[in-house]
Short mmCIF file of C-alpha atoms and ligand atoms in Angstrom, two decimals:
data_model
loop_
_atom_site.label_atom_id
_atom_site.label_comp_id
_atom_site.label_asym_id
_atom_site.label_seq_id
_atom_site.Cartn_x
_atom_site.Cartn_y
_atom_site.Cartn_z
CA MET X 15 -37.96 -63.71 89.69
CA ALA X 16 -39.44 -67.26 89.39
CA GLY X 17 -42.08 -68.20 91.88
CA VAL X 18 -42.43 -64.74 93.17
CA CYS X 19 -45.95 -63.53 93.60
CA GLU X 20 -46.32 -59.79 93.23
CA ARG X 21 -49.10 -58.37 95.40
CA GLU X 22 -50.26 -54.91 95.28
CA SER X 23 -51.33 -54.50 98.81
CA ASN X 24 -51.02 -50.74 99.12
CA GLU X 25 -53.56 -49.52 96.63
CA MET X 26 -55.77 -46.64 97.38
CA SER X 27 -58.70 -48.73 98.52
CA GLU X 28 -56.61 -50.03 101.35
CA ILE X 29 -55.20 -46.78 102.58
CA ASP X 30 -57.00 -45.45 105.64
CA ARG X 31 -57.39 -41.82 104.76
CA ASP X 32 -58.91 -40.90 108.09
CA GLN X 33 -55.73 -41.73 109.99
CA TYR X 34 -54.19 -38.64 108.44
CA LEU X 35 -56.98 -36.31 109.50
CA ILE X 36 -56.24 -33.91 112.38
CA GLU X 37 -58.78 -34.57 115.03
CA ARG X 38 -58.67 -31.53 117.27
CA GLU X 39 -58.22 -27.87 116.26
CA PRO X 40 -54.53 -27.07 116.65
CA TYR X 41 -53.79 -23.81 118.44
CA TYR X 42 -52.53 -21.38 115.88
CA ARG X 43 -52.26 -17.63 116.40
CA PRO X 44 -52.42 -15.92 113.02
CA VAL X 45 -49.71 -13.32 112.54
CA GLN X 46 -50.68 -11.61 109.32
CA ASN X 47 -53.03 -12.54 106.50
CA GLU X 48 -51.41 -16.01 106.08
CA VAL X 49 -54.65 -17.92 106.77
CA ALA X 50 -56.57 -16.15 103.95
CA MET X 51 -53.66 -16.37 101.56
CA TYR X 52 -53.18 -20.05 102.12
CA ARG X 53 -56.85 -20.75 101.76
CA ALA X 54 -56.88 -18.98 98.38
CA ALA X 55 -53.72 -20.90 97.32
CA TYR X 56 -55.35 -24.16 98.37
CA GLU X 57 -58.48 -23.36 96.34
CA ALA X 58 -56.21 -22.92 93.33
CA ARG X 59 -54.26 -26.10 94.39
CA MET X 60 -51.16 -23.96 94.17
CA PRO X 61 -48.04 -25.49 95.61
CA VAL X 62 -46.94 -23.41 98.60
CA MET X 63 -43.51 -22.74 100.10
CA LEU X 64 -43.31 -21.60 103.75
CA LYS X 65 -40.11 -19.60 104.26
CA GLY X 66 -38.74 -18.81 107.62
CA PRO X 67 -36.40 -19.70 110.50
CA THR X 68 -36.76 -22.88 112.48
CA GLY X 69 -39.36 -23.03 115.23
CA CYS X 70 -41.40 -20.02 114.12
CA GLY X 71 -44.67 -21.80 113.54
CA LYS X 72 -44.61 -23.18 109.96
CA THR X 73 -45.47 -26.79 110.91
CA ARG X 74 -48.23 -25.66 113.29
CA PHE X 75 -49.60 -23.41 110.58
CA VAL X 76 -49.91 -26.32 108.11
CA GLU X 77 -51.53 -28.48 110.75
CA TYR X 78 -54.04 -25.71 111.44
CA MET X 79 -54.79 -25.20 107.73
CA ALA X 80 -55.27 -28.94 107.14
CA TRP X 81 -57.68 -29.03 110.11
CA THR X 82 -59.51 -25.93 108.86
CA LEU X 83 -59.83 -27.30 105.36
CA GLY X 84 -60.74 -30.77 106.64
CA LYS X 85 -58.03 -32.44 104.58
CA PRO X 86 -55.60 -35.18 105.58
CA LEU X 87 -51.97 -34.08 106.22
CA ILE X 88 -48.96 -36.20 105.55
CA THR X 89 -45.70 -34.69 106.84
CA VAL X 90 -42.26 -35.84 105.71
CA ALA X 91 -39.13 -34.58 107.51
CA CYS X 92 -36.57 -34.36 104.77
CA ASN X 93 -32.90 -35.17 105.31
CA GLU X 94 -29.76 -35.51 103.22
CA ASP X 95 -29.95 -39.34 103.13
CA MET X 96 -33.41 -39.31 101.72
CA THR X 97 -33.79 -40.88 98.31
CA ALA X 98 -36.55 -40.48 95.72
CA SER X 99 -37.73 -43.98 96.75
CA ASP X 100 -38.32 -42.78 100.32
CA LEU X 101 -40.83 -40.31 98.94
CA VAL X 102 -42.37 -42.26 96.14
CA GLY X 103 -42.20 -45.89 97.22
CA ARG X 104 -40.32 -49.13 96.63
CA PHE X 105 -40.66 -52.85 96.21
CA LEU X 106 -40.22 -54.73 99.46
CA LEU X 107 -39.41 -58.38 99.90
CA ASP X 108 -41.56 -60.43 102.21
CA ILE X 109 -42.25 -64.13 102.65
CA ASN X 110 -44.70 -64.03 99.76
CA GLY X 111 -42.31 -62.36 97.37
CA THR X 112 -42.13 -58.70 96.43
CA LYS X 113 -44.75 -56.15 97.08
CA TRP X 114 -44.94 -52.49 96.30
CA GLN X 115 -45.07 -50.06 99.17
CA ASP X 116 -46.23 -46.52 98.41
CA GLY X 117 -44.04 -43.76 99.84
CA PRO X 118 -45.65 -40.85 101.72
CA LEU X 119 -45.80 -38.62 98.58
CA THR X 120 -47.64 -41.30 96.60
CA VAL X 121 -50.04 -41.94 99.42
CA ALA X 122 -50.81 -38.22 99.65
CA ALA X 123 -51.38 -37.98 95.89
CA ARG X 124 -53.68 -40.95 95.93
CA ILE X 125 -55.87 -39.97 98.91
CA GLY X 126 -55.93 -36.17 98.26
CA ALA X 127 -53.84 -35.16 101.25
CA ILE X 128 -51.78 -32.05 101.88
CA CYS X 129 -48.21 -33.27 101.67
CA TYR X 130 -45.84 -31.23 103.81
CA LEU X 131 -42.15 -31.66 102.95
CA ASP X 132 -40.37 -30.14 105.90
CA GLU X 133 -36.90 -28.68 105.20
CA VAL X 134 -37.00 -29.92 101.66
CA VAL X 135 -33.66 -28.33 100.83
CA GLU X 136 -32.03 -30.96 102.97
CA ALA X 137 -32.94 -33.66 100.42
CA ARG X 138 -30.70 -34.24 97.43
CA GLN X 139 -31.61 -32.45 94.21
CA ASP X 140 -32.45 -35.73 92.43
CA THR X 141 -35.01 -36.31 95.17
CA THR X 142 -36.48 -32.85 94.84
CA VAL X 143 -37.18 -33.21 91.12
CA VAL X 144 -39.63 -36.08 91.73
CA ILE X 145 -42.11 -33.46 92.91
CA HIS X 146 -41.92 -31.43 89.68
CA PRO X 147 -44.68 -33.19 87.71
CA LEU X 148 -46.97 -32.86 90.75
CA THR X 149 -46.44 -29.14 90.90
CA ASP X 150 -47.52 -28.10 87.43
CA HIS X 151 -50.58 -28.72 85.20
CA ARG X 152 -49.75 -32.41 84.96
CA ARG X 153 -50.40 -33.07 88.66
CA ASN X 154 -49.14 -36.62 88.28
CA LEU X 155 -46.45 -38.79 89.81
CA PRO X 156 -44.64 -41.41 87.66
CA LEU X 157 -43.72 -44.53 89.67
CA GLU X 158 -41.08 -45.54 87.30
CA LYS X 159 -40.02 -48.76 89.01
CA LYS X 160 -43.62 -49.88 89.20
CA GLY X 161 -44.62 -48.67 85.70
CA GLU X 162 -47.54 -46.65 87.03
CA LEU X 163 -48.53 -43.04 86.54
CA VAL X 164 -50.44 -41.80 89.56
CA GLN X 165 -52.84 -38.99 88.76
CA ALA X 166 -53.11 -36.80 91.84
CA HIS X 167 -56.45 -36.75 93.58
CA PRO X 168 -58.20 -33.29 93.11
CA ASP X 169 -57.68 -32.42 96.85
CA PHE X 170 -53.90 -33.09 96.77
CA GLN X 171 -51.59 -30.17 97.53
CA ILE X 172 -47.91 -29.93 98.13
CA VAL X 173 -46.36 -27.68 100.73
CA ILE X 174 -42.68 -27.29 101.46
CA SER X 175 -40.75 -25.41 104.13
CA TYR X 176 -37.49 -23.62 103.54
CA ASN X 177 -35.23 -21.80 105.91
CA PRO X 178 -33.51 -19.07 103.93
CA GLY X 179 -30.94 -18.62 106.74
CA TYR X 180 -29.39 -22.05 106.20
CA GLN X 181 -28.97 -21.95 102.51
CA SER X 182 -25.63 -21.67 100.80
CA LEU X 183 -24.64 -21.78 97.16
CA MET X 184 -23.90 -25.47 97.64
CA LYS X 185 -27.24 -26.25 99.14
CA ASP X 186 -30.20 -24.37 97.78
CA LEU X 187 -33.31 -25.27 95.82
CA LYS X 188 -32.90 -24.97 92.07
CA GLN X 189 -34.74 -22.09 90.42
CA SER X 190 -36.67 -24.67 88.46
CA THR X 191 -37.99 -26.04 91.76
CA LYS X 192 -38.44 -22.72 93.54
CA GLN X 193 -40.47 -21.25 90.71
CA ARG X 194 -43.14 -23.84 91.06
CA PHE X 195 -44.40 -22.51 94.41
CA GLY X 196 -46.18 -19.49 95.78
CA ALA X 197 -44.34 -18.46 98.95
CA LEU X 198 -45.44 -17.18 102.31
CA ASP X 199 -42.84 -15.51 104.50
CA PHE X 200 -42.79 -16.49 108.12
CA ASP X 201 -40.78 -14.92 110.89
CA TYR X 202 -40.92 -14.65 114.65
CA PRO X 203 -44.05 -12.66 115.48
CA THR X 204 -44.09 -9.29 117.25
CA ALA X 205 -43.22 -9.39 120.95
CA GLU X 206 -46.86 -9.01 121.98
CA ILE X 207 -48.02 -11.94 119.84
CA GLU X 208 -45.07 -14.09 120.62
CA ALA X 209 -45.68 -13.64 124.35
CA GLU X 210 -49.39 -14.57 123.85
CA ILE X 211 -48.18 -17.82 122.12
CA VAL X 212 -45.57 -18.67 124.74
CA ALA X 213 -48.13 -18.04 127.53
CA HIS X 214 -50.72 -20.24 125.89
CA GLU X 215 -48.36 -23.05 124.84
CA GLY X 216 -46.16 -23.01 127.86
CA GLY X 217 -48.71 -22.52 130.57
CA VAL X 218 -47.09 -19.49 132.12
CA ASP X 219 -48.46 -16.05 133.03
CA LYS X 220 -48.13 -13.12 130.58
CA ALA X 221 -45.40 -11.40 132.54
CA THR X 222 -43.15 -14.50 132.47
CA ALA X 223 -43.83 -15.01 128.77
CA GLU X 224 -42.90 -11.40 128.04
CA LYS X 225 -39.59 -11.80 129.83
CA LEU X 226 -38.75 -14.95 127.83
CA VAL X 227 -39.52 -13.11 124.60
CA GLN X 228 -37.25 -10.25 125.64
CA ILE X 229 -34.37 -12.73 126.25
CA ALA X 230 -35.09 -14.19 122.78
CA HIS X 231 -34.85 -10.74 121.24
CA ARG X 232 -31.44 -10.27 122.77
CA SER X 233 -30.28 -13.59 121.26
CA ARG X 234 -31.75 -12.79 117.87
CA ASN X 235 -29.67 -9.63 117.79
CA LEU X 236 -26.66 -11.86 118.09
CA LYS X 237 -27.41 -13.71 114.84
CA GLY X 238 -24.44 -13.39 112.62
CA HIS X 239 -22.38 -12.15 115.57
CA GLY X 240 -21.47 -15.54 117.02
CA LEU X 241 -24.76 -17.20 116.76
CA ASP X 242 -26.17 -18.88 113.66
CA GLU X 243 -29.77 -18.50 114.83
CA GLY X 244 -31.45 -16.73 117.67
CA MET X 245 -33.81 -18.46 120.13
CA SER X 246 -36.94 -19.81 118.39
CA THR X 247 -40.51 -19.56 119.63
CA ARG X 248 -40.26 -23.38 120.07
CA LEU X 249 -37.44 -22.96 122.60
CA LEU X 250 -39.35 -20.28 124.40
CA VAL X 251 -42.29 -22.60 124.74
CA TYR X 252 -39.92 -25.33 126.11
CA ALA X 253 -38.55 -22.83 128.72
CA ALA X 254 -42.13 -21.82 129.71
CA GLN X 255 -43.14 -25.45 130.04
CA LEU X 256 -40.27 -26.12 132.45
CA ILE X 257 -41.17 -23.03 134.49
CA SER X 258 -44.80 -24.13 134.65
CA LYS X 259 -43.56 -27.43 136.04
CA GLY X 260 -41.96 -25.62 138.96
CA VAL X 261 -38.42 -25.33 137.59
CA ASP X 262 -36.83 -21.98 138.57
CA PRO X 263 -36.59 -19.60 135.59
CA GLN X 264 -32.85 -19.41 135.45
CA SER X 265 -32.40 -23.24 135.25
CA ALA X 266 -35.31 -23.48 132.79
CA ALA X 267 -33.68 -20.78 130.57
CA ARG X 268 -30.32 -22.48 130.75
CA MET X 269 -31.71 -25.89 129.70
CA ALA X 270 -34.17 -24.69 127.04
CA LEU X 271 -32.69 -21.44 125.74
CA VAL X 272 -28.90 -21.26 126.32
CA CYS X 273 -27.54 -24.80 126.06
CA PRO X 274 -29.23 -25.86 122.87
CA LEU X 275 -28.11 -22.74 121.01
CA THR X 276 -24.32 -22.77 121.44
CA ASP X 277 -21.36 -24.58 122.98
CA ASP X 278 -19.17 -21.47 122.96
CA PRO X 279 -18.39 -20.54 126.63
CA ASP X 280 -18.27 -16.82 125.90
CA MET X 281 -21.49 -16.85 124.04
CA ARG X 282 -23.12 -18.86 126.83
CA ASP X 283 -21.98 -16.27 129.30
CA THR X 284 -23.50 -13.52 127.15
CA LEU X 285 -26.81 -15.41 126.96
CA ASP X 286 -26.75 -16.16 130.67
CA ALA X 287 -26.29 -12.47 131.38
CA ALA X 288 -29.36 -11.75 129.24
CA VAL X 289 -31.32 -14.31 131.22
CA ASN X 290 -30.11 -12.79 134.50
CA THR X 291 -31.33 -9.34 133.38
CA TYR X 292 -34.89 -10.60 133.36
CA PHE X 293 -35.02 -13.35 136.02
P1 LIG R 10 -41.32 -24.71 112.43
O1 LIG R 10 -42.17 -25.64 111.69
O2 LIG R 10 -41.33 -23.36 111.81
O3 LIG R 10 -39.94 -25.12 112.73
P2 LIG R 10 -43.29 -25.11 114.52
O4 LIG R 10 -44.51 -24.91 113.79
O5 LIG R 10 -42.96 -26.53 114.97
O6 LIG R 10 -42.01 -24.48 113.82
O7 LIG R 10 -43.37 -24.14 115.84
C1 LIG R 10 -42.72 -24.42 117.03
C2 LIG R 10 -43.66 -24.23 118.19
O8 LIG R 10 -43.84 -22.81 118.33
C3 LIG R 10 -45.07 -24.77 118.01
O9 LIG R 10 -45.13 -26.10 118.51
C4 LIG R 10 -45.89 -23.91 118.80
O10 LIG R 10 -45.96 -24.21 120.15
C5 LIG R 10 -45.22 -22.54 118.71
N1 LIG R 10 -45.73 -21.58 117.69
C6 LIG R 10 -44.97 -20.82 116.93
N2 LIG R 10 -45.69 -19.97 116.24
C7 LIG R 10 -46.97 -20.17 116.62
C8 LIG R 10 -48.27 -19.54 116.21
N3 LIG R 10 -48.31 -18.53 115.32
N4 LIG R 10 -49.30 -20.02 116.82
C9 LIG R 10 -49.28 -21.02 117.76
N5 LIG R 10 -48.13 -21.62 118.14
C10 LIG R 10 -46.97 -21.24 117.56
#
């Protein structure tokens, strides 16, 4: 384009790496040996897949590990409208002409961040393949539109999350993508540990947290019998937070546990009955 001045204003020197550092230690209650396993995987710069249902602690775990390792963390919530350019970057028009804007994956590769692609299966497959060269010995990212090959910083690592419950034949990661990652299985922790988490995060006493966990167990038994998913740890924390603000437990449970999960009146009655058993 005539008269257009192309500026490269988003090069590495201008990226403030510190903004992606996690300042305070995130509360994370280890469940198994995931901390040691992740640490070893990071030392090998192995791409890691965190598998498990929604709200069971995957994101919190990555935040905790990034903090522990002292590395910046860039999180991308993937969705079906996401294109490869949303990850990699694009040319933008401004009053001075066009300028290249790095996408989050490119920024992470340049500064040596941990790049966490949350629910990557939501993204279209042509989007997913852009991560391939970053996940093998090449460790590079071609910016085709810009004509640049970004060599990943030695500290760069890619982490994806994946909820096996949601996958169908239509929507699943390709084997060629899956087989580039080491995987850690996540699930809701044992009742004792989950109650500890809910008490800590929700600011309620242990007895109340234990009741909330029991209600969640009832709902998780209904998975596949009218419910797609049981109540997540995240929802239990929400209910606990409402209770700690003075809301009565039944109303808190209805707002945080029952209503988000289902619109089916019979199923709501069933869940309400579970709540009433404990509160
Ligand atoms: P996911 O990424 O699996 O959807 P999150 O990491 O966002 O879930 O977890 C949801 C919430 O549950 C967190 O904000 C945190 O309060 C709580 N939580 C779940 N598991 C743990 C854990 N092991 N340690 C600390 N908090 C946890």
